[in-house]
Short mmCIF file of C-alpha atoms in Angstrom, two decimals:
data_model
loop_
_atom_site.label_atom_id
_atom_site.label_comp_id
_atom_site.label_asym_id
_atom_site.label_seq_id
_atom_site.Cartn_x
_atom_site.Cartn_y
_atom_site.Cartn_z
CA MET A 1 91.92 156.57 157.33
CA LEU A 2 93.55 155.24 154.14
CA ALA A 3 97.01 156.16 155.43
CA HIS A 4 96.27 154.38 158.72
CA ASN A 5 95.18 151.23 156.88
CA ARG A 6 98.33 151.29 154.72
CA ILE A 7 100.62 151.57 157.77
CA LEU A 8 98.72 148.78 159.52
CA LYS A 9 99.00 146.60 156.43
CA GLN A 10 102.76 147.18 156.23
CA HIS A 11 103.16 146.44 159.94
CA THR A 12 101.16 143.21 159.69
CA ARG A 13 103.73 141.87 157.22
CA ASN A 14 106.28 141.83 160.07
CA HIS A 15 104.13 139.15 161.71
CA THR A 16 103.05 137.25 158.59
CA GLY A 17 106.46 137.33 156.90
CA GLU A 18 104.84 138.46 153.67
CA LYS A 19 107.28 140.21 151.28
CA PRO A 20 105.30 141.18 148.16
CA PHE A 21 107.94 143.48 146.63
CA LYS A 22 110.51 141.42 144.74
CA CYS A 23 113.76 142.52 143.05
CA ASP A 24 113.81 141.44 139.38
CA VAL A 25 117.62 141.31 139.39
CA CYS A 26 118.52 139.19 142.43
CA GLU A 27 115.03 138.08 143.56
CA GLU A 28 115.44 139.46 147.10
CA SER A 29 112.03 140.35 148.58
CA PHE A 30 110.88 143.20 150.82
CA THR A 31 107.86 144.09 152.98
CA GLN A 32 107.71 147.68 151.69
CA LYS A 33 107.97 149.24 148.24
CA GLY A 34 110.31 151.94 149.58
CA ASN A 35 112.78 149.30 150.73
CA LEU A 36 112.77 147.77 147.25
CA LYS A 37 113.51 151.19 145.72
CA GLN A 38 116.48 151.65 148.06
CA HIS A 39 117.70 148.14 147.28
CA MET A 40 117.53 148.72 143.50
CA ARG A 41 120.19 151.42 143.85
CA ILE A 42 122.69 148.66 144.63
CA HIS A 43 122.16 147.34 141.10
CA THR A 44 121.78 150.70 139.32
CA GLY A 45 124.62 152.42 141.21
CA GLU A 46 122.35 155.41 141.76
CA LYS A 47 123.35 157.58 144.73
CA PRO A 48 120.88 160.47 144.82
CA PHE A 49 121.85 161.82 148.25
CA LYS A 50 124.94 164.01 147.89
CA CYS A 51 127.06 165.71 150.56
CA GLU A 52 127.38 169.44 149.85
CA VAL A 53 130.69 169.63 151.75
CA CYS A 54 132.80 166.88 150.17
CA GLU A 55 130.49 165.63 147.37
CA ALA A 56 130.33 162.05 148.69
CA SER A 57 127.14 160.33 147.49
CA PHE A 58 124.86 157.80 149.15
CA THR A 59 122.00 155.47 148.21
CA GLN A 60 119.98 156.35 151.32
CA LYS A 61 119.14 159.63 153.04
CA GLY A 62 119.92 158.11 156.44
CA ASN A 63 123.47 157.31 155.32
CA LEU A 64 123.93 160.94 154.26
CA LYS A 65 122.76 162.11 157.70
CA GLN A 66 125.29 159.81 159.37
CA HIS A 67 128.01 161.03 157.02
CA MET A 68 127.28 164.71 157.79
CA ARG A 69 128.30 164.08 161.40
CA ILE A 70 131.89 163.73 160.17
CA HIS A 71 131.76 167.38 159.08
CA ASN A 72 129.69 168.87 161.91
CA GLY A 73 131.31 166.79 164.67
CA GLU A 74 127.95 165.66 166.02
CA LYS A 75 128.09 162.46 168.09
CA PRO A 76 124.60 161.91 169.47
CA PHE A 77 125.11 158.35 170.73
CA LYS A 78 126.86 158.43 174.12
CA CYS A 79 128.18 155.57 176.23
CA GLU A 80 126.77 155.80 179.78
CA VAL A 81 129.76 153.92 181.19
CA CYS A 82 132.74 155.93 179.91
CA ASP A 83 131.08 158.96 178.22
CA GLU A 84 132.60 158.18 174.81
CA SER A 85 130.36 159.38 171.99
CA PHE A 86 129.68 158.03 168.50
CA THR A 87 128.23 159.26 165.22
CA VAL A 88 126.25 156.05 164.60
CA ASN A 89 124.14 154.03 167.04
CA GLN A 90 125.61 150.75 165.76
CA TYR A 91 129.10 151.98 166.71
CA LEU A 92 127.83 152.52 170.27
CA LYS A 93 126.41 148.98 170.36
CA TRP A 94 129.76 147.55 169.27
CA HIS A 95 131.55 149.74 171.82
CA MET A 96 129.31 148.56 174.69
CA ARG A 97 130.65 145.05 174.20
CA ASN A 98 134.02 146.33 175.46
CA HIS A 99 132.33 146.99 178.81
CA THR A 100 130.09 143.91 178.90
CA GLY A 101 132.77 141.57 177.57
CA GLU A 102 130.26 140.14 175.12
CA LYS A 103 131.90 138.50 172.10
CA PRO A 104 129.11 136.80 170.15
CA PHE A 105 131.12 135.96 167.04
CA LYS A 106 133.31 132.89 167.52
CA CYS A 107 135.93 131.40 165.21
CA GLU A 108 135.16 127.70 164.66
CA VAL A 109 138.81 126.97 163.85
CA CYS A 110 140.67 128.31 166.89
CA GLY A 111 137.84 129.29 169.24
CA GLU A 112 138.76 132.97 169.45
CA SER A 113 135.75 135.25 169.90
CA PHE A 114 135.06 138.76 168.63
CA THR A 115 132.70 141.65 169.32
CA ARG A 116 131.90 142.17 165.64
CA ASN A 117 131.11 139.85 162.74
CA GLY A 118 133.32 141.91 160.43
CA THR A 119 136.28 141.36 162.76
CA LEU A 120 135.62 137.61 162.70
CA LYS A 121 135.58 137.64 158.89
CA GLN A 122 138.91 139.46 158.86
CA HIS A 123 140.30 136.98 161.39
CA MET A 124 139.22 134.00 159.25
CA MET A 125 141.61 135.14 156.52
CA ILE A 126 144.48 134.18 158.87
CA HIS A 127 143.30 130.56 158.67
CA THR A 128 142.36 130.59 154.99
CA GLY A 129 145.41 132.60 153.91
CA GLU A 130 143.11 134.69 151.76
CA LYS A 131 144.50 138.08 150.76
CA PRO A 132 141.97 139.52 148.33
CA PHE A 133 143.33 143.06 148.24
CA LYS A 134 146.28 143.29 145.83
CA CYS A 135 148.62 146.21 145.11
CA GLU A 136 148.73 146.91 141.37
CA VAL A 137 152.19 148.48 141.66
CA CYS A 138 154.24 145.82 143.46
CA GLU A 139 151.69 142.95 143.71
CA ALA A 140 151.82 142.80 147.51
CA SER A 141 148.58 141.31 148.86
CA PHE A 142 146.61 142.11 152.00
CA ASN A 143 143.70 140.59 153.90
CA LEU A 144 142.20 144.03 154.63
CA ASN A 145 141.37 146.84 152.23
CA GLY A 146 142.50 149.34 154.87
CA ASN A 147 145.96 147.75 154.91
CA LEU A 148 146.16 148.04 151.12
CA LYS A 149 145.21 151.73 151.33
CA GLN A 150 147.96 152.33 153.90
CA HIS A 151 150.44 150.40 151.75
CA MET A 152 149.62 152.46 148.65
CA ARG A 153 150.92 155.55 150.44
CA ILE A 154 154.42 154.05 150.14
CA HIS A 155 154.08 154.36 146.37
CA THR A 156 152.16 157.66 146.26
CA GLY A 157 154.11 159.35 149.05
CA GLU A 158 150.81 160.55 150.49
CA LYS A 159 150.93 161.49 154.18
CA PRO A 160 147.42 162.67 155.04
CA PHE A 161 147.86 162.83 158.81
CA LYS A 162 149.58 166.08 159.79
CA CYS A 163 150.81 167.27 163.18
CA GLU A 164 149.34 170.72 163.87
CA ILE A 165 152.25 171.63 166.15
CA CYS A 166 155.34 170.88 164.03
CA ASP A 167 153.74 170.13 160.60
CA GLU A 168 155.30 166.66 160.35
CA SER A 169 153.10 164.33 158.29
CA PHE A 170 152.41 160.60 158.54
CA THR A 171 150.93 157.83 156.39
CA GLN A 172 148.87 156.43 159.27
CA ASN A 173 146.73 158.05 161.94
CA VAL A 174 148.20 155.75 164.60
CA SER A 175 151.68 157.09 163.75
CA LEU A 176 150.42 160.65 164.24
CA LYS A 177 148.93 159.70 167.63
CA GLU A 178 152.26 158.19 168.70
CA HIS A 179 154.10 161.29 167.45
CA MET A 180 151.81 163.63 169.43
CA ARG A 181 153.17 162.10 172.64
CA ILE A 182 156.48 163.85 171.88
CA HIS A 183 154.66 167.17 172.28
CA THR A 184 152.35 166.17 175.13
CA GLY A 185 154.98 164.19 177.05
CA GLU A 186 152.48 161.39 177.53
CA LYS A 187 154.07 158.03 178.34
CA PRO A 188 151.23 155.55 178.87
CA PHE A 189 153.33 152.38 178.70
CA LYS A 190 154.95 151.65 182.08
CA CYS A 191 157.50 148.99 183.03
CA ASP A 192 156.25 146.81 185.90
CA VAL A 193 159.81 146.17 187.09
CA CYS A 194 161.42 149.63 187.32
CA ASN A 195 158.43 151.94 186.63
CA GLU A 196 160.12 153.58 183.63
CA SER A 197 157.52 154.88 181.20
CA PHE A 198 157.46 155.00 177.40
CA SER A 199 155.48 156.85 174.76
CA MET A 200 155.13 153.71 172.61
CA ASN A 201 154.39 150.08 173.43
CA GLY A 202 157.26 148.99 171.19
CA GLY A 203 159.66 151.02 173.33
CA LEU A 204 158.40 149.26 176.46
CA LYS A 205 158.80 145.82 174.84
CA LYS A 206 162.40 146.61 173.91
CA HIS A 207 163.10 147.95 177.41
CA VAL A 208 161.70 144.87 179.17
CA ARG A 209 164.45 142.80 177.53
CA ILE A 210 166.92 144.56 179.84
CA HIS A 211 165.19 142.87 182.78
CA THR A 212 164.43 139.53 181.13
CA ALA A 213 167.77 139.22 179.27
CA GLU A 214 165.71 138.03 176.30
CA LYS A 215 167.63 138.12 173.02
CA PRO A 216 165.18 137.19 170.26
CA TYR A 217 167.33 138.26 167.29
CA LYS A 218 169.88 135.65 166.16
CA CYS A 219 172.78 135.97 163.72
CA GLU A 220 172.51 133.09 161.23
CA VAL A 221 176.28 133.20 160.61
CA CYS A 222 177.83 133.06 164.10
CA HIS A 223 174.66 132.44 166.17
CA LYS A 224 175.26 135.47 168.40
CA MET A 225 172.02 136.71 169.97
CA PHE A 226 170.81 140.30 170.30
CA LYS A 227 168.14 142.13 172.28
CA TRP A 228 167.23 144.43 169.40
CA ASN A 229 166.90 143.98 165.65
CA VAL A 230 168.90 147.16 164.95
CA CYS A 231 171.86 145.65 166.83
CA LEU A 232 171.64 142.49 164.72
CA LYS A 233 171.61 144.59 161.53
CA MET A 234 174.74 146.47 162.63
CA HIS A 235 176.40 143.19 163.64
CA MET A 236 175.71 141.61 160.24
CA ARG A 237 177.99 144.21 158.65
CA ILE A 238 180.92 142.45 160.35
CA HIS A 239 180.16 139.40 158.22
CA THR A 240 179.18 141.22 155.02
CA GLY A 241 181.92 143.84 155.25
CA GLU A 242 179.34 146.50 154.44
CA LYS A 243 180.32 150.01 155.51
CA PRO A 244 177.52 152.25 154.29
CA PHE A 245 178.58 155.40 156.14
CA GLU A 246 181.38 157.16 154.22
CA CYS A 247 183.36 160.26 155.19
CA GLU A 248 183.09 162.90 152.45
CA VAL A 249 186.45 164.39 153.45
CA CYS A 250 188.83 161.42 153.44
CA GLY A 251 186.69 158.54 152.13
CA ALA A 252 186.94 156.43 155.29
CA SER A 253 183.94 154.11 155.68
CA PHE A 254 182.15 152.87 158.80
CA THR A 255 179.57 150.26 159.74
CA GLN A 256 177.64 152.68 161.96
CA ASN A 257 176.51 156.27 161.52
CA GLY A 258 177.63 157.04 165.09
CA SER A 259 181.18 155.97 164.22
CA LEU A 260 181.17 158.32 161.23
CA LYS A 261 180.00 161.20 163.43
CA GLN A 262 182.84 160.52 165.89
CA HIS A 263 185.32 160.32 163.01
CA MET A 264 184.19 163.68 161.59
CA ARG A 265 185.49 165.39 164.73
CA ILE A 266 189.02 164.66 163.48
CA HIS A 267 188.32 166.92 160.51
CA THR A 268 186.16 169.53 162.24
CA GLY A 269 188.16 169.72 165.47
CA GLU A 270 184.89 169.65 167.39
CA LYS A 271 185.25 168.77 171.08
CA PRO A 272 181.73 168.48 172.51
CA PHE A 273 182.63 166.77 175.79
CA LYS A 274 183.68 169.16 178.57
CA CYS A 275 185.25 168.42 181.95
CA GLU A 276 183.16 170.19 184.61
CA VAL A 277 186.21 170.43 186.92
CA CYS A 278 188.92 171.98 184.72
CA ASP A 279 186.95 172.90 181.55
CA LYS A 280 189.18 170.78 179.31
CA MET A 281 187.42 169.69 176.11
CA PHE A 282 187.49 166.29 174.40
CA LYS A 283 186.46 164.86 171.04
CA TRP A 284 185.05 161.68 172.53
CA ASN A 285 183.15 160.82 175.69
CA GLY A 286 185.51 157.92 176.39
CA TYR A 287 188.45 160.35 176.61
CA LEU A 288 186.50 162.52 179.06
CA LYS A 289 185.77 159.49 181.26
CA VAL A 290 189.47 158.56 181.39
CA HIS A 291 190.40 162.20 182.09
CA MET A 292 187.93 162.43 185.00
CA ARG A 293 189.93 159.77 186.84
CA ILE A 294 192.70 162.37 187.27
CA HIS A 295 190.27 164.36 189.41
CA THR A 296 188.57 161.42 191.15
CA GLY A 297 191.74 159.39 191.67
CA GLU A 298 189.99 156.30 190.36
CA LYS A 299 192.33 153.57 189.05
CA PRO A 300 190.21 150.63 187.90
CA TYR A 301 192.96 148.71 186.02
CA LYS A 302 195.24 146.54 188.15
CA CYS A 303 198.47 144.68 187.44
CA GLU A 304 198.04 141.31 189.17
CA VAL A 305 201.81 140.71 189.29
CA PHE A 306 203.00 143.96 190.91
CA ASP A 307 199.66 144.92 192.50
CA LYS A 308 199.90 148.32 190.80
CA LEU A 309 196.85 150.37 189.75
CA PHE A 310 196.28 152.46 186.60
CA ASN A 311 193.62 154.96 185.54
CA CYS A 312 193.34 153.64 181.96
CA ARG A 313 193.79 150.34 180.12
CA GLU A 314 196.51 151.79 177.85
CA ASN A 315 198.77 152.60 180.82
CA LEU A 316 198.33 149.06 182.17
CA THR A 317 199.26 147.65 178.73
CA ILE A 318 202.39 149.86 178.58
CA HIS A 319 203.33 148.76 182.11
CA LYS A 320 203.01 145.08 181.17
CA SER A 321 205.13 145.60 178.04
CA ILE A 322 207.89 147.27 180.07
CA GLN A 323 207.87 144.47 182.64
CA ALA A 324 207.92 141.80 179.92
CA GLY A 325 210.85 143.53 178.19
CA GLN A 326 212.74 143.93 181.46
CA LYS A 327 212.17 140.26 182.29
CA GLN A 328 213.52 139.22 178.89
CA PHE A 329 216.59 141.49 179.35
CA ASN A 330 217.34 140.03 182.79
CA SER A 331 217.14 136.45 181.53
CA SER A 332 219.52 137.06 178.59
#
């Protein structure tokens, strides 16, 4: 009977708003004494509920129960729309907004809406410029603690996300997920124009520029435009004179690694390009293409004066030189 009266008394406070249990530190009030005890652990730092697997500690028993699901894989909260499961009921509630389209948290600056209040708070830092999370090594600042943690791996070299197939490790889980597509062959990003598929969204964005002719990367020296940033970087070496790829045999330097690899065939004698008709081998693919015209009879280079055709540009150049010399001889 006493227990029943106590529970009824506690319940009645939900209606009356009475909160008789007050924190002496911050003056926050509570309806139940147990809630005050839990709250006090914020101030004392006490975390009496300890995980026996990884030794993480918690202020509340319920938080420990939620945490244990990380280790046992239990996900009791299931979405009835897409069957995705979650360890915490609140995560399911947030997830359901993806299906309902509900975005109750709105930015008063730009009007963008979000499914979670925490996401709105993060978004607000774009407008305020606030970056409260600072790297103590290089002083780079971030608006999210998670971004700082990822950044710190640059300094520590930590790569906690490991591929179980080839053992390659990554600093971010998203990088591991992208890498796994190499093994699975999954290409979820599809071009709407030619239906070519890509394992990464960045690869699709680069590809689309073939269709749109977009060249977003501009050389500040000569104003030449490029589809890809890597092409701009290679181009800039024309202006800077930088040749970072050096031959260890003869010391020749090159602006591109591919050019160095081609050059090395002079020293190694390697001829990786084979004619499928006569089995002749070539150092460079360009030489193979010219050679193939012997078999195909293709002569794409034309002398406009004599209407004569040639299978390579060099032969056309020689022909023009001979004609120019002969013309000069005849006029003398």
